[in-house]
PDB file of C-alpha atoms in Angstrom:
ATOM      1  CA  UNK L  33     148.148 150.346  69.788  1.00 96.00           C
ATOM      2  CA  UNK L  34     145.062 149.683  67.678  1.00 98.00           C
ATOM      3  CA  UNK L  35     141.111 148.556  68.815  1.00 97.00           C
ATOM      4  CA  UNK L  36     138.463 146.766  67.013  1.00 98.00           C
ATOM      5  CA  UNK L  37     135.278 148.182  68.440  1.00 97.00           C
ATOM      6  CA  UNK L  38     133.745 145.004  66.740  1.00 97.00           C
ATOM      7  CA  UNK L  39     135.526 142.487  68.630  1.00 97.00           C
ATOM      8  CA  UNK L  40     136.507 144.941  71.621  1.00 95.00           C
ATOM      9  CA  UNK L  41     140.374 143.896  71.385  1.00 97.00           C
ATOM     10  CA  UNK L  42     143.415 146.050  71.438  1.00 96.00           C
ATOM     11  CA  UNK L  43     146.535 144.833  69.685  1.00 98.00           C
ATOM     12  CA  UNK L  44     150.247 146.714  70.687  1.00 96.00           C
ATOM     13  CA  UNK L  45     152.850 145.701  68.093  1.00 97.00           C
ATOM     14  CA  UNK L  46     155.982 145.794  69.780  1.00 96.00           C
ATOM     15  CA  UNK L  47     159.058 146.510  66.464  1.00 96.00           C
ATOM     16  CA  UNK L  48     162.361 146.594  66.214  1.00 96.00           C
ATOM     17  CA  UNK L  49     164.180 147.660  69.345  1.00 97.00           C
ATOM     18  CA  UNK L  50     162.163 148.894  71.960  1.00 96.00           C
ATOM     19  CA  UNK L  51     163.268 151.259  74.058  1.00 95.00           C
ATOM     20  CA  UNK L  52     162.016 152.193  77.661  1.00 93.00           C
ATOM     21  CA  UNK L  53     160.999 155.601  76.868  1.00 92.00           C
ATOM     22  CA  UNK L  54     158.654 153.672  73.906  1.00 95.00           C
ATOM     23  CA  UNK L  55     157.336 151.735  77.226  1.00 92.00           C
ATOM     24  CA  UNK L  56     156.678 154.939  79.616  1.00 89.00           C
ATOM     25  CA  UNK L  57     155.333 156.495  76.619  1.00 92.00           C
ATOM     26  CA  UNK L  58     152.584 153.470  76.313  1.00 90.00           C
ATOM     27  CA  UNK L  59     151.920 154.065  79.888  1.00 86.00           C
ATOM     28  CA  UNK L  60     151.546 157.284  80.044  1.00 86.00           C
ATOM     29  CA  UNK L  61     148.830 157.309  77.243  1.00 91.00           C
ATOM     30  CA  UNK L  62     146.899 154.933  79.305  1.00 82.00           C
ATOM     31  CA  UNK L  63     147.019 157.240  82.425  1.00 80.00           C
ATOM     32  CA  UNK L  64     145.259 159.824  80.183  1.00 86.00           C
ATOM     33  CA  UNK L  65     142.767 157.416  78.177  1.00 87.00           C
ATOM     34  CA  UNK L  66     142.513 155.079  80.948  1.00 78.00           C
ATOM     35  CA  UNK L  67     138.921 153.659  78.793  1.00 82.00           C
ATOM     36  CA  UNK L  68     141.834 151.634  76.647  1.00 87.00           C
ATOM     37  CA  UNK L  69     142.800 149.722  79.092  1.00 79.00           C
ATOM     38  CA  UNK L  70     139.634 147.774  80.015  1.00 82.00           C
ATOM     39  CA  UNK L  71     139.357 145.817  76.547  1.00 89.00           C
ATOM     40  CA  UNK L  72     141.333 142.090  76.164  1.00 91.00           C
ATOM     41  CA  UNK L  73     144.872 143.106  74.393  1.00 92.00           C
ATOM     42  CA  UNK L  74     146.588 140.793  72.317  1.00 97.00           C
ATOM     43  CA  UNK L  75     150.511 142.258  72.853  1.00 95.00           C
ATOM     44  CA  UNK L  76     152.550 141.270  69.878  1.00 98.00           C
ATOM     45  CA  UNK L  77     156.069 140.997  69.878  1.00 98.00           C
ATOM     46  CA  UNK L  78     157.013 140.820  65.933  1.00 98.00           C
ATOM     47  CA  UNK L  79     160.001 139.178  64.984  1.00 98.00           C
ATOM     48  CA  UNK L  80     163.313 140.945  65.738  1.00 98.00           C
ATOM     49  CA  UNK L  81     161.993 142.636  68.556  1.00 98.00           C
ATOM     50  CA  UNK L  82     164.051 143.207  71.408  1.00 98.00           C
ATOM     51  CA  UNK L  83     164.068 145.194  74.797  1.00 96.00           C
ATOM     52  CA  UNK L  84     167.651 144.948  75.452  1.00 97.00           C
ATOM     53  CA  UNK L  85     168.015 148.456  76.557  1.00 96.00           C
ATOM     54  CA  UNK L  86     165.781 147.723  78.908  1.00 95.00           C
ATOM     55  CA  UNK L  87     166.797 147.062  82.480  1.00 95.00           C
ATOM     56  CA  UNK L  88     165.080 144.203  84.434  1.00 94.00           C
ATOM     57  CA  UNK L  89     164.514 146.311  87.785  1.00 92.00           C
ATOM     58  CA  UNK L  90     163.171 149.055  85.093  1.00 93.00           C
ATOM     59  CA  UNK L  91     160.592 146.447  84.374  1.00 89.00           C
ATOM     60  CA  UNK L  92     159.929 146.649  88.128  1.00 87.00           C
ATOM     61  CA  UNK L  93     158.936 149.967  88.559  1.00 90.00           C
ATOM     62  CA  UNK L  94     156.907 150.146  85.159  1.00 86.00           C
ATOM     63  CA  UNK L  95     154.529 147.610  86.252  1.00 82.00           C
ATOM     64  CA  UNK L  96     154.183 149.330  89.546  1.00 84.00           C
ATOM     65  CA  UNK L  97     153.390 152.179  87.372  1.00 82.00           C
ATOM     66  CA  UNK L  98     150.678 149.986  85.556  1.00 76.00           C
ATOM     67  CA  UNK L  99     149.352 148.630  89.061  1.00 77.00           C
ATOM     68  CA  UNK L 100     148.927 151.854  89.954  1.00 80.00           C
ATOM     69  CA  UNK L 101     146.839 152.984  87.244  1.00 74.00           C
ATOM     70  CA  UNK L 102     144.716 149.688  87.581  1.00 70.00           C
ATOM     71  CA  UNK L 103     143.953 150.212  90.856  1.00 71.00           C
ATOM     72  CA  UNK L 104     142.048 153.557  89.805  1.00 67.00           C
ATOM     73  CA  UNK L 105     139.802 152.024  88.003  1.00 63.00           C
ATOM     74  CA  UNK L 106     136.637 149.584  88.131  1.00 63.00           C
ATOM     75  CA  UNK L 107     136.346 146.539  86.542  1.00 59.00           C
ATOM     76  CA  UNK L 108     132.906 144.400  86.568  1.00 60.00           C
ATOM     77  CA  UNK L 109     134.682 141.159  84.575  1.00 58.00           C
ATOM     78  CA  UNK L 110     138.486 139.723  84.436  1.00 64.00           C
ATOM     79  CA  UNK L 111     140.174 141.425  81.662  1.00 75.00           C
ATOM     80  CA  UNK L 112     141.941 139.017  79.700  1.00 84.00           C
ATOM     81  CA  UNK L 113     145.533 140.023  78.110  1.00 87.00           C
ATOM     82  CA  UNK L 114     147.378 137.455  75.321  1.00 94.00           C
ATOM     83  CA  UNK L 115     151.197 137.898  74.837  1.00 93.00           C
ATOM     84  CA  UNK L 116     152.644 136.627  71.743  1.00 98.00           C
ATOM     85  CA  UNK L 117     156.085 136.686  71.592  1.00 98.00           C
ATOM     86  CA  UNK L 118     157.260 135.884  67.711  1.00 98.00           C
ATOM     87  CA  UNK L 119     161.043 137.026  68.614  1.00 98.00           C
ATOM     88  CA  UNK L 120     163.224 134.691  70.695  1.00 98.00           C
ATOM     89  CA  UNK L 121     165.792 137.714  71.603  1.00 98.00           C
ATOM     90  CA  UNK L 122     162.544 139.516  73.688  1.00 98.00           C
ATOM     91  CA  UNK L 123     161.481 136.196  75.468  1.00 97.00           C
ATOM     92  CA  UNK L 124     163.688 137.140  78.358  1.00 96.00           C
ATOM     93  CA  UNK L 125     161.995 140.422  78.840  1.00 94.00           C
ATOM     94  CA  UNK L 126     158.449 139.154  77.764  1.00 94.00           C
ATOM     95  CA  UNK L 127     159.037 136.361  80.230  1.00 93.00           C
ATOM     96  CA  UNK L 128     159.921 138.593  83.138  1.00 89.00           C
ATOM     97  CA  UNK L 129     157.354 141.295  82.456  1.00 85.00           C
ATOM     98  CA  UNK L 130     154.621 138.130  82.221  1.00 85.00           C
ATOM     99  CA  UNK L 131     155.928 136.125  84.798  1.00 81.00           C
ATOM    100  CA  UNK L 132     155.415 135.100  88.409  1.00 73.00           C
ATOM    101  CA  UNK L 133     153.245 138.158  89.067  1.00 63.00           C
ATOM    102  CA  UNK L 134     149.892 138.420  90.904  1.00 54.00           C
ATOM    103  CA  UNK L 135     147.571 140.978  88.021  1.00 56.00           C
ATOM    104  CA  UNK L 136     144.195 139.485  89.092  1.00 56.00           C
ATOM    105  CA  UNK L 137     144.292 141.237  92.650  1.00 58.00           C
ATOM    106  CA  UNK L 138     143.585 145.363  92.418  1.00 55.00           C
ATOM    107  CA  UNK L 139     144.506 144.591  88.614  1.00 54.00           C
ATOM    108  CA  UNK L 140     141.276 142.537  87.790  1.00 53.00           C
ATOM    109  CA  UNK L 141     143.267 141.293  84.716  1.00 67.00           C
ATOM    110  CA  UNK L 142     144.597 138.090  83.950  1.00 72.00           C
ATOM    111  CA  UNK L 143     148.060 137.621  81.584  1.00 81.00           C
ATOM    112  CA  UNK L 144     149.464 135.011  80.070  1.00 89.00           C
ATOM    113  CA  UNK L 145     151.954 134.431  77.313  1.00 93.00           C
ATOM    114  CA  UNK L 146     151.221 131.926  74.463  1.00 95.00           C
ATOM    115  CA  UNK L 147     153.249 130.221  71.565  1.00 94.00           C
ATOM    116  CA  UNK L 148     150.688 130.501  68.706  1.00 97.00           C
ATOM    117  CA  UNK L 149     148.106 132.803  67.281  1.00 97.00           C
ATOM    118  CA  UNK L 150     145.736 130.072  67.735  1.00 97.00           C
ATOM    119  CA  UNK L 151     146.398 129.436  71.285  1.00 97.00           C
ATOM    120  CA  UNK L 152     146.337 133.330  72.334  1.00 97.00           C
ATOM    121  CA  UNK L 153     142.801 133.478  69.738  1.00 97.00           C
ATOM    122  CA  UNK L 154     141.397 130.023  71.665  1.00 97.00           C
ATOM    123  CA  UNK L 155     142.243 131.817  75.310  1.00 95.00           C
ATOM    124  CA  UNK L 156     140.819 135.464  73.963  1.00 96.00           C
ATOM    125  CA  UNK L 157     137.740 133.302  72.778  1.00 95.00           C
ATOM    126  CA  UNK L 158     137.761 134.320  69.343  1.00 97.00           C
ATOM    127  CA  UNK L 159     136.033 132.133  66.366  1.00 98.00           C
ATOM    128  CA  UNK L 160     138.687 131.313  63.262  1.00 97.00           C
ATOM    129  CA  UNK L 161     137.637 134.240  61.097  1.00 98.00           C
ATOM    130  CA  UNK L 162     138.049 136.418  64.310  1.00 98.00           C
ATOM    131  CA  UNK L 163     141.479 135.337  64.927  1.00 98.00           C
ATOM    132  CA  UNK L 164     142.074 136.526  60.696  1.00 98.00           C
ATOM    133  CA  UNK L 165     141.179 139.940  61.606  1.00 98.00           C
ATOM    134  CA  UNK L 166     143.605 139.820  64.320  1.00 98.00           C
ATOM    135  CA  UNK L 167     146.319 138.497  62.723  1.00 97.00           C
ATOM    136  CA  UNK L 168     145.569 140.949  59.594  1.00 97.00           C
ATOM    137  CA  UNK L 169     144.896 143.765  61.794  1.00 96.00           C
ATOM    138  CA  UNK L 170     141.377 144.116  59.943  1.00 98.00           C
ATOM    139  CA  UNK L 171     139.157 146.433  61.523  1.00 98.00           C
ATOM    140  CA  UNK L 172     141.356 147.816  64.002  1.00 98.00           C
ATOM    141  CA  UNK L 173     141.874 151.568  64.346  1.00 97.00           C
ATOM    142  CA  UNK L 174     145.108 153.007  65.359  1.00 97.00           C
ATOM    143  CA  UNK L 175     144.451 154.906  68.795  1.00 96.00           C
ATOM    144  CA  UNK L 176     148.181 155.309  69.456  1.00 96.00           C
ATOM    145  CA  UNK L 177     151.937 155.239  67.879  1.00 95.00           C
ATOM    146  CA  UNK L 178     155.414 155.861  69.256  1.00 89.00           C
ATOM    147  CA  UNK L 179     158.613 155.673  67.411  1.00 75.00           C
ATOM    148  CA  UNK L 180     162.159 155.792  68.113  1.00 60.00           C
ATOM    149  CA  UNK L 181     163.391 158.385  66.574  1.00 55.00           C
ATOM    150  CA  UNK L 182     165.870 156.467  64.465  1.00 48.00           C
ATOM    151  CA  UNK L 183     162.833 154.244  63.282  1.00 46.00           C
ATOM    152  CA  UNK L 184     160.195 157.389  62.946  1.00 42.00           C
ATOM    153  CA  UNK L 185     163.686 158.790  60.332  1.00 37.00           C
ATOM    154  CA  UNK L 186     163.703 155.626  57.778  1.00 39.00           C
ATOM    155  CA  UNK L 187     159.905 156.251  57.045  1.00 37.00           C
TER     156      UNK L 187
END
């Protein structure tokens, strides 16, 4: 996960084949920096990204995690949150997890998934050279990494 305090964004790259404990680990960080999750997040599913360890009903009782954590907190605008999902083998997970579910009530945030950079940058209101910095991750910080182990080996 990386900010840019500029443009008050997160981005979360999600790489190579995510696992769930990658997911409760993301979750967990947000329970104890909870000040993360109030910024617009562009989630970025890179190509040849997958979740295919991951169960559906898993998927269930992570976002009840997340709703949980939402609920804590208190939110004076909509928080937006983009996902881009640049592997086909993820859209079945991405789909689910983005799906028919209700984030605007005791969530105050409002998700959608989008094709293009452009289109997630147009709904995140960003101006052109914005939507560069995003794409280039310029001027965002890392404030949080997790690694298989497998993938954390090969570096």
């Amino acid at each position: 996960m990386r900010h840019n305090p500029e443009l008050e964004l997160n981005r979360v790259d999600y790489v190579g084949s995510v696992s769930l404990g990658e997911l409760k680990a993301l979750a967990d960080f947000n329970v104890n920096t909870p000040q993360w999750l109030k910024p617009d997040t562009l989630a970025l599913v890179l190509p040849g990204a997958d979740f295919l360890s991951v169960d559906l009903g898993e998927l269930d009782a992570l976002f009840a995690h997340y709703r949980t954590i939402y609920q804590r907190m208190s939110f004076h605008i909509m928080r937006r949150s983009a996902w881009l999902c640049l592997s086909p083998v993820a859209m079945k997970h991405v789909g689910y997890w983005v799906g028919d579910r209700d984030t605007r009530t005791g969530m105050s945030s409002h998700v959608r998934l989008f094709e293009t950079y452009a289109d997630a940058g147009d709904w995140l209101l960003l101006q052109a050279d914005e939507l560069e910095q995003v794409k280039n991750t310029i001027g965002f910080d890392e404030i949080f990494r997790v690694e298989a182990p497998s993938r954390a080996i090969g570096r």
